[in-house]
GROMACS .gro file of C-alpha atoms in nm:
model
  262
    1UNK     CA    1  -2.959  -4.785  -0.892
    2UNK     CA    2  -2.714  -4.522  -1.094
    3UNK     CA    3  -2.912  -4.249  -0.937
    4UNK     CA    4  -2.835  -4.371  -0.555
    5UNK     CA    5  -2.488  -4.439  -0.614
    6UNK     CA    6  -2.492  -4.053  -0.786
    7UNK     CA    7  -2.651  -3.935  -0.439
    8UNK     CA    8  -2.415  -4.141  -0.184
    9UNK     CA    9  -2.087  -3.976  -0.418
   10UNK     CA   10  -2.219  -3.657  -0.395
   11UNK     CA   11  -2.300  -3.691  -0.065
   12UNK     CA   12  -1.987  -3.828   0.071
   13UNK     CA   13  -1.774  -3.533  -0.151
   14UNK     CA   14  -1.977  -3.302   0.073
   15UNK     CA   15  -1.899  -3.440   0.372
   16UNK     CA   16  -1.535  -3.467   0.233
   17UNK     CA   17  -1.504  -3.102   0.141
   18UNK     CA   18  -1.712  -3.023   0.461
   19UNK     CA   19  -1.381  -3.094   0.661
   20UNK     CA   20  -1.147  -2.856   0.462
   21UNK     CA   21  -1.140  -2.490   0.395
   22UNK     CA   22  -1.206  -2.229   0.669
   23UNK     CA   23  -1.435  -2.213   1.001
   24UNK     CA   24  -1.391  -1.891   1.128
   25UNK     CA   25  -1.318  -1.864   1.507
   26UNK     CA   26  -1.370  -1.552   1.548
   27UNK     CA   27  -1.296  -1.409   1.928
   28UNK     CA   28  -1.109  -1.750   1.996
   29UNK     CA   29  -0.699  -1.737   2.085
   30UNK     CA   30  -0.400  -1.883   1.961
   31UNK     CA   31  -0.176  -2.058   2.166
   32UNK     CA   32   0.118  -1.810   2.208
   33UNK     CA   33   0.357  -2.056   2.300
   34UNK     CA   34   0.362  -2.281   2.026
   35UNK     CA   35   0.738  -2.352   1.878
   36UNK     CA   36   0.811  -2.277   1.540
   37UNK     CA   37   1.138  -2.332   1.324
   38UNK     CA   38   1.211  -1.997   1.125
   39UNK     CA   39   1.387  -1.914   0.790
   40UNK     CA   40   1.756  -1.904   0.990
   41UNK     CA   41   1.671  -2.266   1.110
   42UNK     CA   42   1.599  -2.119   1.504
   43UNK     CA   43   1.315  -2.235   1.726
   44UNK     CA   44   1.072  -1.963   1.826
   45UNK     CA   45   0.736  -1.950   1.979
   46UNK     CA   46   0.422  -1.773   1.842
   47UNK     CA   47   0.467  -1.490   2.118
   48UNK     CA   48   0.820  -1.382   1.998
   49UNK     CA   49   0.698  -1.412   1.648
   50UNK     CA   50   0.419  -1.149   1.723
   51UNK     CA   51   0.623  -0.954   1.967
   52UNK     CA   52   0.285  -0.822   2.070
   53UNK     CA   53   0.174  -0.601   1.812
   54UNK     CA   54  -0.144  -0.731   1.543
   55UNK     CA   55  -0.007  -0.982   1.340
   56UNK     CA   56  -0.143  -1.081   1.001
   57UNK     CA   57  -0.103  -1.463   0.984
   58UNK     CA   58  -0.133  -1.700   0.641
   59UNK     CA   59  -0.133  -2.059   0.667
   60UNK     CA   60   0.052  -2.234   0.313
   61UNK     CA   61   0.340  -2.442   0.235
   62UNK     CA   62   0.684  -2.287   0.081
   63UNK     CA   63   0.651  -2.595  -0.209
   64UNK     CA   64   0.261  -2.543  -0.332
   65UNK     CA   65   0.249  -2.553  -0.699
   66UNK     CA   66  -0.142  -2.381  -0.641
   67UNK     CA   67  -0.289  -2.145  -0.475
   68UNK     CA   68  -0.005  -2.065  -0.254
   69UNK     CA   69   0.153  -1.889  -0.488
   70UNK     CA   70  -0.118  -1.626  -0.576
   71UNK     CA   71  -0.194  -1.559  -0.272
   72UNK     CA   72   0.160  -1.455  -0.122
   73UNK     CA   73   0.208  -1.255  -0.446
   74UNK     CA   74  -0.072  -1.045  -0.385
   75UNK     CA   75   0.002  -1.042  -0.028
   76UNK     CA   76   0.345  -0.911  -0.123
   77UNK     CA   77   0.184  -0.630  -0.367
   78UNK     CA   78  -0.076  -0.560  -0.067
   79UNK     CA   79   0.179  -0.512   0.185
   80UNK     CA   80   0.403  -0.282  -0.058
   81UNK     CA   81   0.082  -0.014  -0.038
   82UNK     CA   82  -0.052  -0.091   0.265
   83UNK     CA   83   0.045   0.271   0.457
   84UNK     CA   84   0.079   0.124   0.788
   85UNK     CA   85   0.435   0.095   0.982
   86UNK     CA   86   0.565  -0.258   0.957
   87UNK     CA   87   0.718  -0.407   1.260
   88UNK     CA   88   0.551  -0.074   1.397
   89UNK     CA   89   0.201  -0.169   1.362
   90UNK     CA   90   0.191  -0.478   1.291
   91UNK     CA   91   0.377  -0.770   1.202
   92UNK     CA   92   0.326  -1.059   0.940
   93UNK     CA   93   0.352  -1.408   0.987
   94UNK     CA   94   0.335  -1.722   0.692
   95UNK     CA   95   0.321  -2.057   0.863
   96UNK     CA   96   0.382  -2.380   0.609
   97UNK     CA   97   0.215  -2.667   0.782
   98UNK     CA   98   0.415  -2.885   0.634
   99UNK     CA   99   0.699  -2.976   0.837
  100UNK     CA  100   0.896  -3.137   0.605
  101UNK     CA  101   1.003  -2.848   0.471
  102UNK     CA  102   1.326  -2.631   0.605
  103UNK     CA  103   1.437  -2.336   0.694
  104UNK     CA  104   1.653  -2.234   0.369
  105UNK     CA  105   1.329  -2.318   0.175
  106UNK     CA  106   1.139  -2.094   0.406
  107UNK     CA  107   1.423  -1.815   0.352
  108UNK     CA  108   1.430  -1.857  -0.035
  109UNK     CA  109   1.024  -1.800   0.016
  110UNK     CA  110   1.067  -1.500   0.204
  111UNK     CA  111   1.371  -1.385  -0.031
  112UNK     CA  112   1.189  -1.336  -0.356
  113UNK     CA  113   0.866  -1.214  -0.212
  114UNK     CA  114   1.023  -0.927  -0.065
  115UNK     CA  115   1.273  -0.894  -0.369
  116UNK     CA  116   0.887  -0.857  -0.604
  117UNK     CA  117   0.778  -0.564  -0.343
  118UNK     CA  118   0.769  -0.213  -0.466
  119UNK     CA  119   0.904  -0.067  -0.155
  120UNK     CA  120   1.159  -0.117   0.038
  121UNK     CA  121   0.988  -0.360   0.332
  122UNK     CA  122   1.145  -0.416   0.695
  123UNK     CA  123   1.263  -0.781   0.657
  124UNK     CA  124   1.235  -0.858   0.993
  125UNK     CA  125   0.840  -0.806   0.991
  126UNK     CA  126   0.723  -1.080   0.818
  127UNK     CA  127   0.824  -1.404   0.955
  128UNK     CA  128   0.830  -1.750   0.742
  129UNK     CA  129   0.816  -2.046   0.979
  130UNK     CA  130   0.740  -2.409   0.943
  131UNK     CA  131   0.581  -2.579   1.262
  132UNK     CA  132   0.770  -2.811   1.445
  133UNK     CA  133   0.618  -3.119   1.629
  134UNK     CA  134   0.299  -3.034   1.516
  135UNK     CA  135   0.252  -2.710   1.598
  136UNK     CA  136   0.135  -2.575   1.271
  137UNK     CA  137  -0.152  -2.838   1.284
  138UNK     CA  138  -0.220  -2.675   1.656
  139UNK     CA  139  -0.247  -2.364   1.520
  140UNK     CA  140  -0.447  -2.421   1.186
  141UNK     CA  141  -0.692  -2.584   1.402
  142UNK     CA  142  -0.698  -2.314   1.632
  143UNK     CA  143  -0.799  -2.084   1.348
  144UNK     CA  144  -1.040  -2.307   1.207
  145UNK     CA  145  -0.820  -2.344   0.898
  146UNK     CA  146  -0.878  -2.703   0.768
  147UNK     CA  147  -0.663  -2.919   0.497
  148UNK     CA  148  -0.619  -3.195   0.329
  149UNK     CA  149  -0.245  -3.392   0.274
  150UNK     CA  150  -0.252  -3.559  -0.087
  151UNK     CA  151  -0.001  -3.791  -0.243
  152UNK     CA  152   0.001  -3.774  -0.578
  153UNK     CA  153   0.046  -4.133  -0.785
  154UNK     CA  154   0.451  -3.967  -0.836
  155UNK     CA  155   0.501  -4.000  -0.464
  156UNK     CA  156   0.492  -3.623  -0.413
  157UNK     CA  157   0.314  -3.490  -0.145
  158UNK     CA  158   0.044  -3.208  -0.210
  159UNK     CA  159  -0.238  -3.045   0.032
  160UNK     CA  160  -0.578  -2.939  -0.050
  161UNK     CA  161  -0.644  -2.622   0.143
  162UNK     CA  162  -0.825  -2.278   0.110
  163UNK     CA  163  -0.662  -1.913   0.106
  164UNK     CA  164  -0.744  -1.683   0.421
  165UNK     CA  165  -0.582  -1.385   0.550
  166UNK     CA  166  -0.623  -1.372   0.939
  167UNK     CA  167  -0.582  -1.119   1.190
  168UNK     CA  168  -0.482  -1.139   1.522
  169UNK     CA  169  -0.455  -0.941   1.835
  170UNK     CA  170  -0.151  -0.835   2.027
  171UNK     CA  171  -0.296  -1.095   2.274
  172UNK     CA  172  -0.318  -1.380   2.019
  173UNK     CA  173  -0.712  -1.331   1.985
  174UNK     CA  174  -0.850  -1.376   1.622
  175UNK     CA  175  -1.062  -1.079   1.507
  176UNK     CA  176  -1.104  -1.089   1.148
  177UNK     CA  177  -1.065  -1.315   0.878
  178UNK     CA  178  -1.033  -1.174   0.504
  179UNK     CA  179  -1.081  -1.490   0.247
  180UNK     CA  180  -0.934  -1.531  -0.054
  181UNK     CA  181  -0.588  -1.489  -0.234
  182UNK     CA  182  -0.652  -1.115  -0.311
  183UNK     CA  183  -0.728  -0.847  -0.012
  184UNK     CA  184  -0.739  -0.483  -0.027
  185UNK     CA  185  -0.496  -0.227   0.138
  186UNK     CA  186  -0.786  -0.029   0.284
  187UNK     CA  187  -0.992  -0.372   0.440
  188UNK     CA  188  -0.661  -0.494   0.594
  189UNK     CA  189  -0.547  -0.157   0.725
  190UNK     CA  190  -0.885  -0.090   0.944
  191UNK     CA  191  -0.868  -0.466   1.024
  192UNK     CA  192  -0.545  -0.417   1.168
  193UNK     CA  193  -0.654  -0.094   1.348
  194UNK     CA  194  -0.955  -0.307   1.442
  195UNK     CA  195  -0.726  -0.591   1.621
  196UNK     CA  196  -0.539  -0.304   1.787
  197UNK     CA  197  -0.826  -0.174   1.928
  198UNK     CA  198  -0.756   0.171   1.760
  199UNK     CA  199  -0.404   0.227   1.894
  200UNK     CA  200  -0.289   0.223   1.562
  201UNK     CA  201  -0.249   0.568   1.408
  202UNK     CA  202  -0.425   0.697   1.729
  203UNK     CA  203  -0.658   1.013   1.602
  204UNK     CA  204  -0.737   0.884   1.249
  205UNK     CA  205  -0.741   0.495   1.363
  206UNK     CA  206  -1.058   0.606   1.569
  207UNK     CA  207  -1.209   0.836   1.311
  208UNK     CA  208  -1.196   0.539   1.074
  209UNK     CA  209  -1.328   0.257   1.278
  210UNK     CA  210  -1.603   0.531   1.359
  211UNK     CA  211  -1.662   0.608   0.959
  212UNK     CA  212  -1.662   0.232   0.861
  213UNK     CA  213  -1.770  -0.100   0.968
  214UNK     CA  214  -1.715  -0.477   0.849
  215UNK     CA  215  -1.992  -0.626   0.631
  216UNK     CA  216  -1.959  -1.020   0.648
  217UNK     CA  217  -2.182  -1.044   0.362
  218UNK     CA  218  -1.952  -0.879   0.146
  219UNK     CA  219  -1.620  -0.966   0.340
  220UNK     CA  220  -1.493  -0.570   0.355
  221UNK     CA  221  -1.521  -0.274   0.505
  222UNK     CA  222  -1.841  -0.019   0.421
  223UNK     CA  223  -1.907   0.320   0.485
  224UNK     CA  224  -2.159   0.372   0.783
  225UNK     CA  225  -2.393   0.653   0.613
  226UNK     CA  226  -2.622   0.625   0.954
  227UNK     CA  227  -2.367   0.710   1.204
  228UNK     CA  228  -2.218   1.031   0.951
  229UNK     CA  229  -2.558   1.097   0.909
  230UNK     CA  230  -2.634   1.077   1.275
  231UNK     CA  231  -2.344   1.251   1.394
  232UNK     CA  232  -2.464   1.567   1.116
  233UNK     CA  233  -2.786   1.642   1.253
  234UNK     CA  234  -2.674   1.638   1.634
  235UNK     CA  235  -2.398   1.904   1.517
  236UNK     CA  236  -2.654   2.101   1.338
  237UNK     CA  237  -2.900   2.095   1.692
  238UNK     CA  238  -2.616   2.189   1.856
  239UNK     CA  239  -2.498   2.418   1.659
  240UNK     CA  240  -2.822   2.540   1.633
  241UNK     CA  241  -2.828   2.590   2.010
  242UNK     CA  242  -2.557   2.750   2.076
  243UNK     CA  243  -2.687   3.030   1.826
  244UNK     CA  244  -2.963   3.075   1.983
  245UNK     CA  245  -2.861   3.101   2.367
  246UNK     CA  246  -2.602   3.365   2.206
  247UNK     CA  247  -2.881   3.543   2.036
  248UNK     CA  248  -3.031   3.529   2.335
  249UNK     CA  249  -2.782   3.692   2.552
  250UNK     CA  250  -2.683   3.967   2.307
  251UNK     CA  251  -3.067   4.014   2.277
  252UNK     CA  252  -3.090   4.050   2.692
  253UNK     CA  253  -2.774   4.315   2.708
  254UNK     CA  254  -2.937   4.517   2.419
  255UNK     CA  255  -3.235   4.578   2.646
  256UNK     CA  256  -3.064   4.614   2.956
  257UNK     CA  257  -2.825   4.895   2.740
  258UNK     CA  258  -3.144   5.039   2.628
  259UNK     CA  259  -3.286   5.069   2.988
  260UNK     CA  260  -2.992   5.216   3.136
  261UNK     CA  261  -2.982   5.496   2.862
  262UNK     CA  262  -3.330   5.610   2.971
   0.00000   0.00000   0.00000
């Protein structure tokens, strides 16, 4: 009997943990004109927010005593090497989904992250908004990004919830997701380059997404030794080629010289 009961709990924590964390959507859009409340208390919609460039977009709350936290420190430390143009191209956008919260929290948030950067960071390029009406819940299902609202036996209010970085297109179409509280400079750089459709940086944004492609095993960016390798031997036939019609031709006017002297 103990070992059914084991099975149906088991079971039922699957099913349980089955409906959080992250189903990636990739290709699907956002709604762009879901309303928002930012840090100076104003309504906005997704589409200003954006303001049509790729826009990096975390889903947390401004009060998370977990993995919240991490994340938007790293994200902070990313961001401070990342050698792209903020508010140039891209933008960055943390949505709390729970809309309790306020905008002076939000600003507090968005205060001391930037104050921990190592550079000096545009402010106006990373937005912190709370969702209003339930738009945060709109858009976290939009993304595939699942959680869970807890209240603790103190009365306080916690949510279970996974850690995602995802990337969107100037159109509000998802293209990449990078999991996890800790993301490199170089995988979100080509995935913003990536969701600009390599507008970004134009000459080297297309030499990169050329070099290097996305591995969803590992979740980064590898090295594509078959295309370099590829793109080698074609330049050796050609070069090759191009030696010998010119060998050729200096080979012809030699003889035709040689004629004309006798």
């Amino acid at each position: 009997m103990l070992r059914y009961i084991l099975v149906i709990s088991l079971f039922m924590n699957f099913l349980y943990a089955s409906q959080l964390g992250i189903s990636e959507k990739l290709g699907d859009s956002v709604s762009l004109d879901l309303k928002f409340i930012n840090e100076k208390s104003e309504v906005v919609t997704l589409r200003e927010l954006m303001d049509g460039k790729p826009t990096l977009l975390t889903l947390n709350y401004f009060r998370c005593s977990g993995i919240c936290t991490p994340q938007l420190n790293d994200m902070a430390d990313m961001l401070g090497r990342l050698d792209l143009e903020e508010n140039v191209d891209y933008r960055v956008l943390t949505v709390s989904f729970a809309e309790t919260e306020t905008g002076p929290l939000a600003a507090a948030k968005k205060r001391n992250l930037l104050a921990s950067m190592t550079r000096a960071f545009d402010t106006d390029a990373w937005s912190f908004v709370i969702g209003k009406d339930g738009s945060s819940k709109v858009l976290a299902d939009e993304v595939g990004f699942y959680f869970e609202k807890d209240v603790l036996s103190n009365g306080n209010v916690e949510y279970i919830h996974g850690a995602a970085l995802i990337v969107l297109s100037p159109e509000g179409k998802i293209t990449r997701y990078l999991n996890g509280i800790d993301q490199l400079p170089f995988d979100v750089k080509m995935s913003v380059i990536e969701a600009a459709d390599g507008k970004v940086g134009p000459t080297i944004a297309k030499t990169l997404l050329f070099c290097f492609a996305y591995d969803p095993k590992g979740k980064t960016y590898v090295f594509v030794w078959e295309k370099i390798a590829a793109t080698v031997m074609i330049t050796i036939v050609l070069v090759f080629f191009i030696w010998l019609v010119k060998s050729g031709r200096k080979e012809d006017d030699h003889q035709k010289k040689g004629e004309d002297n006798e």
